[in-house]
Coordinates of C-alpha atoms in Angstrom, one line a residue:
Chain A
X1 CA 166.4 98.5 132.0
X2 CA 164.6 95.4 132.4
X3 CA 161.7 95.6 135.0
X4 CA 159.8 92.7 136.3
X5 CA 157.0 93.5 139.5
X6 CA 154.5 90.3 141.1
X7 CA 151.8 91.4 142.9
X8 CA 148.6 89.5 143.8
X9 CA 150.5 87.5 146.8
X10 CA 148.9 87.0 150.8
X11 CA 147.3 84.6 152.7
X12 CA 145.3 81.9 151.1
X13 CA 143.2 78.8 152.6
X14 CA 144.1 75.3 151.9
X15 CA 141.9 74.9 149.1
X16 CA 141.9 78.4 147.8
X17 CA 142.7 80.3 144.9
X18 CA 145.6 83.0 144.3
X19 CA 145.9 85.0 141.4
X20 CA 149.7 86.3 140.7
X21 CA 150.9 89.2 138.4
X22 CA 153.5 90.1 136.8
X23 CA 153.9 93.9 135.4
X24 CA 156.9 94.2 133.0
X25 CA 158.9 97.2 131.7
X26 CA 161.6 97.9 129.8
X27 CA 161.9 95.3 126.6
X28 CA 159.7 94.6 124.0
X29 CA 157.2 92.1 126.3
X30 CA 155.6 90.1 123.3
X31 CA 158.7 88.8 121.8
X32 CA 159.9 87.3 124.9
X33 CA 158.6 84.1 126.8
X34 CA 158.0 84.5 130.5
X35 CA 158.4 82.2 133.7
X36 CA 157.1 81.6 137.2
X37 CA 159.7 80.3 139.2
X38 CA 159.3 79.4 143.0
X39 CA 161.1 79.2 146.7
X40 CA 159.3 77.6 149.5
X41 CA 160.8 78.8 152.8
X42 CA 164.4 78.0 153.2
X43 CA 164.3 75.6 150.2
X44 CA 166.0 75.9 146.7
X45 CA 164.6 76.7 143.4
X46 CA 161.6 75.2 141.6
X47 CA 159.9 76.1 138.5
X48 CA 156.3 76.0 138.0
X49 CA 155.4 77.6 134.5
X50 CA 156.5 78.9 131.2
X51 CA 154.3 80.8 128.5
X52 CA 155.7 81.6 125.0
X53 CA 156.0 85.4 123.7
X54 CA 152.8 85.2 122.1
X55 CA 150.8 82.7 124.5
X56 CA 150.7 80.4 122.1
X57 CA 152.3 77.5 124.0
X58 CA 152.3 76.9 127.8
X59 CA 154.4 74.6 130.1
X60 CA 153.8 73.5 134.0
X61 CA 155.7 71.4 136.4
X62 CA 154.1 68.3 137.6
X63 CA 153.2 69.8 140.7
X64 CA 151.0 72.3 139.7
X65 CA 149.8 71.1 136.0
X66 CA 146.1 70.7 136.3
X67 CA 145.8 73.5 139.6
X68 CA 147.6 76.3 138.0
X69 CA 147.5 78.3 134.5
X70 CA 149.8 80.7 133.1
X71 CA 148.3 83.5 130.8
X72 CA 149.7 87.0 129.5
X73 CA 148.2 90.1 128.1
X74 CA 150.9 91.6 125.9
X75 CA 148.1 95.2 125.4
X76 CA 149.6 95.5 129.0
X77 CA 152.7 93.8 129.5
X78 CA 152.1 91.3 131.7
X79 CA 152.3 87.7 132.9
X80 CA 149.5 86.1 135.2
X81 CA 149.8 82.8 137.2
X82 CA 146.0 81.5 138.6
X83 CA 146.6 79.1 141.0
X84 CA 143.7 77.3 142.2
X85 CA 143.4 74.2 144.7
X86 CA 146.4 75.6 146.5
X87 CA 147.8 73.4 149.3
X88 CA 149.9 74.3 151.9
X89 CA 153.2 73.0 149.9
X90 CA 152.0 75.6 147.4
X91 CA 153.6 78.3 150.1
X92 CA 156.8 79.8 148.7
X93 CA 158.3 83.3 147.1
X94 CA 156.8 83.4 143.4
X95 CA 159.7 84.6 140.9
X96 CA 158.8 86.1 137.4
X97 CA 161.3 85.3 135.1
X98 CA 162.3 86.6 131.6
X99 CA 163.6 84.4 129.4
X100 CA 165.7 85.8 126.5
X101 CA 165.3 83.5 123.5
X102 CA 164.0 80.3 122.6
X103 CA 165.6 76.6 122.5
X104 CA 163.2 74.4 120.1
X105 CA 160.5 76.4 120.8
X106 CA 160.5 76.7 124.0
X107 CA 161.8 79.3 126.6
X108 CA 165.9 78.4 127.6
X109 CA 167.2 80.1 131.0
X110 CA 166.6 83.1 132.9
X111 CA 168.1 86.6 132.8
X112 CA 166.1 88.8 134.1
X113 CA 164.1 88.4 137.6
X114 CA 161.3 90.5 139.5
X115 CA 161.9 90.9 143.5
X116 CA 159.2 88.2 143.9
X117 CA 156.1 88.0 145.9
X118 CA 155.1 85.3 148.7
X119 CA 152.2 83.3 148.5
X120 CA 151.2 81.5 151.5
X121 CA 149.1 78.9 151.9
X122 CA 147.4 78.2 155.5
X123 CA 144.5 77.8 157.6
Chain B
X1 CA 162.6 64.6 134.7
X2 CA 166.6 65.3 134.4
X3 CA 167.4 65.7 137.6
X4 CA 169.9 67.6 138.7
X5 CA 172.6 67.0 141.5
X6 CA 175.0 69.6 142.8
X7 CA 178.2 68.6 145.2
X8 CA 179.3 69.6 147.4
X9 CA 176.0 71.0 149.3
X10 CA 178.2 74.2 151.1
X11 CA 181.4 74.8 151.1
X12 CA 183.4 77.1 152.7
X13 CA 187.0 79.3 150.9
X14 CA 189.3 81.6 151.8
X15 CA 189.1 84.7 150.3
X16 CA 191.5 85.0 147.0
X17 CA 191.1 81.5 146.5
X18 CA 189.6 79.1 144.0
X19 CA 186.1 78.2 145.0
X20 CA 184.7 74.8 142.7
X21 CA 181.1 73.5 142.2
X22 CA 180.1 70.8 140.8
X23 CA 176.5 69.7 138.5
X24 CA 175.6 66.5 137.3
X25 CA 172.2 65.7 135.7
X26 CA 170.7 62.3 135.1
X27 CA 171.2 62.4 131.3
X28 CA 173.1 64.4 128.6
X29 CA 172.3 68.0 128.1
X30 CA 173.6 68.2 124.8
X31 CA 171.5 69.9 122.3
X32 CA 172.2 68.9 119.0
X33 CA 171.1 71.9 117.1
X34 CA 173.8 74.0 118.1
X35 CA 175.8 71.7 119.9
X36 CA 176.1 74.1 123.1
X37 CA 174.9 71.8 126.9
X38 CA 171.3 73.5 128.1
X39 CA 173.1 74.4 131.1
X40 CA 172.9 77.9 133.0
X41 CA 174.0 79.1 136.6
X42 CA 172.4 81.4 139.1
X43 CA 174.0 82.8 142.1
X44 CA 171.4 84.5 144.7
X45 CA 172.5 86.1 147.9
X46 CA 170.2 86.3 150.8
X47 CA 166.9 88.2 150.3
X48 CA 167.5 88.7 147.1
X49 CA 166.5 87.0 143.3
X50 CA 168.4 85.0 141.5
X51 CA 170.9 86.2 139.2
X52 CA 171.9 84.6 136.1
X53 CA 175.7 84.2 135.8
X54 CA 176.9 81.7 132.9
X55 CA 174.3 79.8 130.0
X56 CA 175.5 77.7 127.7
X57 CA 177.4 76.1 130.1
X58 CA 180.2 78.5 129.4
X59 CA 178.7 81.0 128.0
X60 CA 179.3 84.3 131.0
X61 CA 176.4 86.7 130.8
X62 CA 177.1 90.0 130.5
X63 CA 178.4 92.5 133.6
X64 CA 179.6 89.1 135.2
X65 CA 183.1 89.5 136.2
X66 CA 185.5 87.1 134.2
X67 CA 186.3 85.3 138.0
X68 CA 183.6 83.3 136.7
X69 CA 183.6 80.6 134.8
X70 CA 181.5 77.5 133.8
X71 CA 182.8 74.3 131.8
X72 CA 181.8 70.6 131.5
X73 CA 179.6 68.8 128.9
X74 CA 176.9 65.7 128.5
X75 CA 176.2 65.3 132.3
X76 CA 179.1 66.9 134.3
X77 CA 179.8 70.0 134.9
X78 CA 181.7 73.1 137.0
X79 CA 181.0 76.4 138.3
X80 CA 184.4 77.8 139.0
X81 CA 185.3 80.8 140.8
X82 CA 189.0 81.3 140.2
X83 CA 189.5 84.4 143.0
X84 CA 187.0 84.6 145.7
X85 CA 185.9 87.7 146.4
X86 CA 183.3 88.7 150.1
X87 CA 180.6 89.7 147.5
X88 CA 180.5 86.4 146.2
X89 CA 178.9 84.6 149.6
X90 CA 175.7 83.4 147.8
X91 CA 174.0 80.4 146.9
X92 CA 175.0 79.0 143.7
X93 CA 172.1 76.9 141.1
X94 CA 172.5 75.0 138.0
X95 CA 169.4 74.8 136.2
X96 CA 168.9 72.6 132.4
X97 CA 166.7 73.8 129.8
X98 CA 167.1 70.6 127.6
X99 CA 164.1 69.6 128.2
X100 CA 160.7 72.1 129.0
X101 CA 160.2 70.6 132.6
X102 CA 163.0 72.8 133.3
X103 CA 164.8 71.8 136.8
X104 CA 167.8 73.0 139.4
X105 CA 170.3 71.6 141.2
X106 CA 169.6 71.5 145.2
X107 CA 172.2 74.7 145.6
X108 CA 175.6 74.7 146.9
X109 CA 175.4 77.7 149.7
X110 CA 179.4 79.1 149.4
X111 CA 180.9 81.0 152.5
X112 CA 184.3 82.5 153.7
X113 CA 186.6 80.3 155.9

């Protein structure tokens, strides 16, 4: 069974810098790319960052390209998300996403989600 | 970016009856290579992740009940639940992965009248 559990969330100044994890169990982590998705407070999805099985090639929304970088360590099975000059629009529920295969290169949808963690951003 | 539009934004159906979404994106989704539309739906229910129900467009991932079903190509397309059920009150995405800055509809938030 497919296991995916953030940690690394809390309480972050305007400014700040958050460092997001992402544990997985379960499947064979290197083969597979992996995903940060968000959800700011009552709002709908947005993603924010993609990373091929084997780190190779990395993707970020506009919003956060530049502030945030995706990295994985495939010894432990897991997916980080630095995010640095946070602002307060950075404040939602951080989703880690599996992504089962590959579309040109590049990670396609979704099919297996962690619980997520919040991440807020305020002084 | 493609961006993607859902109608209508809630909407509310009877239970055992034929619930319809709607997904448009601002171009095709068509991917060549294969053919298939870059189009997959989630449904999430409150407190809880998202859950992915139909890739491919039409494609229903597995353990999803067949009440499900996704169709459309290029730019239009359909979540349809053909026999509403009360475990189905959720809110419904579309998300495309044609291209890598990978973006969801607004949600469609589905309740019982």
């Amino acid at each position: 069974e497919v296991q995916l559990l953030e940690s690394g969330g809390g309480l972050v100044q305007p400014g700040g810098s958050l460092r997001l994890s992402c544990a997985a169990s379960g499947f064979t982590f290197s083969l597979y790319a992996m995903s940060w998705v968000r959800q700011a407070p009552g709002k709908g999805l947005e993603w924010v960052s993609a990373i091929t099985g084997g780190g190779g090639s990395t993707y970020y929304a506009d919003s956060v390209k530049g502030r945030f970088t995706i990295s994985r360590d495939n010894s432990k099975n897991t997916v980080y998300l630095q995010m640095n000059s946070l602002r307060a629009e950075d404040t939602a529920v951080y989703y880690c996403a599996k992504a089962p295969g590959l579309v040109g290169g590049r990670p396609a949808y979704f099919d297996s989600w962690g619980q997520g963690i919040l991440g807020t951003v305020s002084s | 970016d493609i961006v993607m539009t859902q109608t209508p934004d809630s909407l509310a159906v009877s239970l055992g009856e034929r619930a319809t979404i709607n997904c448009k994106s601002s171009q095709s989704l068509l991917y060549t290579s294969n053919n298939k539309n870059s189009l997959a739906w989630y449904q999430q229910k409150p407190g809880q992740p998202p859950k992915l129900l139909i890739y491919w467009a039409s494609t229903r991932e597995s353990g999803v009940p067949d009440r499900f079903s996704g169709s459309g190509s290029g730019t239009d397309f359909t979540l349809t639940i053909s026999s509403l059920q009360a475990e189905d009150v959720a809110v419904y995405y579309c998300q495309q992965y044609y291209s890598a800055l990978y973006t969801f509809g607004q949600g469609t938030k589905l309740e019982i009248k």
